[in-house]
Amino acid sequence: MQNRTDLALELKEDAEDRSLLSGIEVKTRIDPLHHIKETKIIIKNKKGEEALGKPRGQYITIETGDLSRNDMGFHREMSDALSASLREMISGADKILVAGLGNAEVTADSLGPKVVGNLYITRHLKREGLVDETMELSAIAPGVMAQTGMETSEILEALVEKTKPDVMIAIDALAARSSHRLNRTIQLSDTGIAPGSGVGNHRNEITRRTVGIPVLAVGVPTVISVPAILNDFLEEEDQEEACGKLDQEFISMHVTPKNIDESMKRISYTISEGINELLHNHGNRE
């Protein structure tokens, strides 16, 4: 059963050994006015790492009704919530590098490159003296190994060495275990990212250990595996029976909602606006 997920919240919900959850702290905040639920999971020690299979650190999940729906305000409330969480995580950094991970030619994997395309880039403007009271923001969409022949982590490591940002924000599409979280959830973490892990396509990790600076990960689940879909509707015994009758190639598939094209446009704009807000509020930091 390939019920893979990148969401720490789903891993916590599915954790079988409850004794290990003593290594995890969970805080929930609900904004009833804007229908936003924010869950912060802090993995404190080795027990917590064993329980969720993720490195220690904090994972923030921001959920709403549907990020992909038509919203003339471009989900301003979600952008504000994302920006507030990022501001806490960047710890006063002045130079930010955004890495838009994924393949721009594959819609469900194009979140990162689309976010980069909507950012207000300031690095060159600051160096030319055209802006002052703002952060230095640079960005890149490095593509995937099939396009470049290089690990994304190698490209980013070289770029960090050359441009010397204080922190990196890595944007990537994720996999979910629950269909109701597709295109409705933003996850942030301060532990970096392993591109492709949610769909079993493991690439070198992008973390402080590999690139030399803190790496914040921002992602939205855009795909779900066939077994995970069955998990939403069938009991465990029925899932196993159903999967036993299906072709293995079909079982290994990951699928995405039919409105993914429009969803990616809207969600990428929401995330980019959350990052752009960091620049606007930089001069007002206490």
Short mmCIF file of C-alpha atoms in Angstrom, two decimals, residues 172-277:
data_model
loop_
_atom_site.label_atom_id
_atom_site.label_comp_id
_atom_site.label_asym_id
_atom_site.label_seq_id
_atom_site.Cartn_x
_atom_site.Cartn_y
_atom_site.Cartn_z
CA ASP A 172 7.68 22.38 -3.94
CA ALA A 173 4.57 20.39 -4.78
CA LEU A 174 3.75 17.65 -2.24
CA ALA A 175 1.81 14.40 -2.02
CA ALA A 176 -1.11 13.93 0.38
CA ARG A 177 -2.71 10.85 1.88
CA SER A 178 -6.18 12.42 2.16
CA SER A 179 -7.93 13.69 -0.95
CA HIS A 180 -9.67 16.49 0.95
CA ARG A 181 -6.28 18.15 1.55
CA LEU A 182 -5.36 18.42 -2.14
CA ASN A 183 -4.99 22.09 -3.13
CA ARG A 184 -6.36 23.14 0.28
CA THR A 185 -3.30 22.98 2.50
CA ILE A 186 0.03 24.80 2.81
CA GLN A 187 2.80 23.16 4.84
CA LEU A 188 5.83 25.02 6.15
CA SER A 189 8.82 23.49 7.89
CA ASP A 190 12.25 24.61 9.07
CA THR A 191 13.88 21.26 8.30
CA GLY A 192 14.52 21.59 4.56
CA ILE A 193 13.16 19.26 1.92
CA ALA A 194 13.78 16.02 0.04
CA PRO A 195 12.35 16.65 -3.46
CA GLY A 196 10.15 13.88 -4.86
CA SER A 197 10.01 11.84 -1.65
CA GLY A 198 6.21 11.89 -1.52
CA VAL A 199 5.97 10.06 -4.86
CA GLY A 200 8.93 7.75 -4.27
CA ASN A 201 11.33 9.68 -6.53
CA HIS A 202 14.04 10.45 -4.00
CA ARG A 203 16.59 13.15 -4.78
CA ASN A 204 19.36 14.58 -2.61
CA GLU A 205 18.00 16.54 0.33
CA ILE A 206 18.08 20.32 0.38
CA THR A 207 18.87 21.18 3.99
CA ARG A 208 21.24 23.30 6.03
CA ARG A 209 23.64 20.35 5.98
CA THR A 210 23.81 20.26 2.18
CA VAL A 211 23.57 23.94 1.18
CA GLY A 212 25.10 25.61 4.24
CA ILE A 213 22.24 27.93 5.28
CA PRO A 214 18.83 27.42 6.97
CA VAL A 215 16.25 26.02 4.53
CA LEU A 216 12.54 26.65 5.00
CA ALA A 217 10.23 24.44 2.97
CA VAL A 218 6.83 25.57 1.69
CA GLY A 219 4.61 23.12 -0.15
CA VAL A 220 1.08 22.32 -1.25
CA PRO A 221 -0.18 18.76 -1.86
CA THR A 222 -1.16 18.48 -5.51
CA VAL A 223 -1.12 14.68 -6.03
CA ILE A 224 -2.39 11.57 -4.28
CA SER A 225 -1.65 7.89 -4.82
CA VAL A 226 -4.30 5.37 -5.94
CA PRO A 227 -4.04 3.40 -2.65
CA ALA A 228 -4.51 6.64 -0.73
CA ILE A 229 -7.70 7.33 -2.68
CA LEU A 230 -8.96 3.86 -1.78
CA ASN A 231 -8.02 4.60 1.82
CA ASP A 232 -10.48 7.49 1.83
CA PHE A 233 -13.43 5.28 0.96
CA LEU A 234 -12.71 1.68 2.03
CA GLU A 235 -11.99 -0.21 5.24
CA GLU A 236 -8.45 -1.60 5.61
CA GLU A 237 -9.42 -5.16 4.63
CA ASP A 238 -11.32 -3.91 1.57
CA GLN A 239 -8.34 -1.74 0.56
CA GLU A 240 -6.01 -4.73 0.51
CA GLU A 241 -8.50 -6.79 -1.47
CA ALA A 242 -9.05 -3.98 -3.99
CA CYS A 243 -5.33 -3.35 -4.46
CA GLY A 244 -4.76 -7.08 -4.90
CA LYS A 245 -7.02 -7.02 -7.96
CA LEU A 246 -5.39 -3.98 -9.57
CA ASP A 247 -2.39 -3.91 -11.87
CA GLN A 248 0.83 -2.90 -10.08
CA GLU A 249 1.49 -0.12 -12.60
CA PHE A 250 -1.92 1.35 -11.79
CA ILE A 251 -1.29 1.02 -8.05
CA SER A 252 1.92 3.04 -8.35
CA MET A 253 0.17 5.94 -10.10
CA HIS A 254 -0.33 9.35 -8.56
CA VAL A 255 -3.28 11.45 -9.71
CA THR A 256 -4.26 15.08 -9.45
CA PRO A 257 -7.60 16.99 -9.58
CA LYS A 258 -8.90 17.87 -13.04
CA ASN A 259 -8.83 21.62 -12.30
CA ILE A 260 -5.09 21.53 -11.52
CA ASP A 261 -4.16 24.11 -14.19
CA GLU A 262 -6.30 26.85 -12.66
CA SER A 263 -5.45 25.71 -9.14
CA MET A 264 -1.72 26.11 -9.73
CA LYS A 265 -2.21 29.65 -11.02
CA ARG A 266 -4.18 30.72 -7.97
CA ILE A 267 -2.19 28.85 -5.32
CA SER A 268 1.18 29.97 -6.68
CA TYR A 269 -0.03 33.57 -6.56
CA THR A 270 -1.22 33.13 -2.96
CA ILE A 271 2.18 31.78 -1.89
CA SER A 272 4.16 34.40 -3.80
CA GLU A 273 2.10 37.16 -2.18
CA GLY A 274 2.88 35.67 1.24
CA ILE A 275 6.59 35.94 0.45
CA ASN A 276 6.25 39.39 -1.10
CA GLU A 277 4.61 40.60 2.12
#
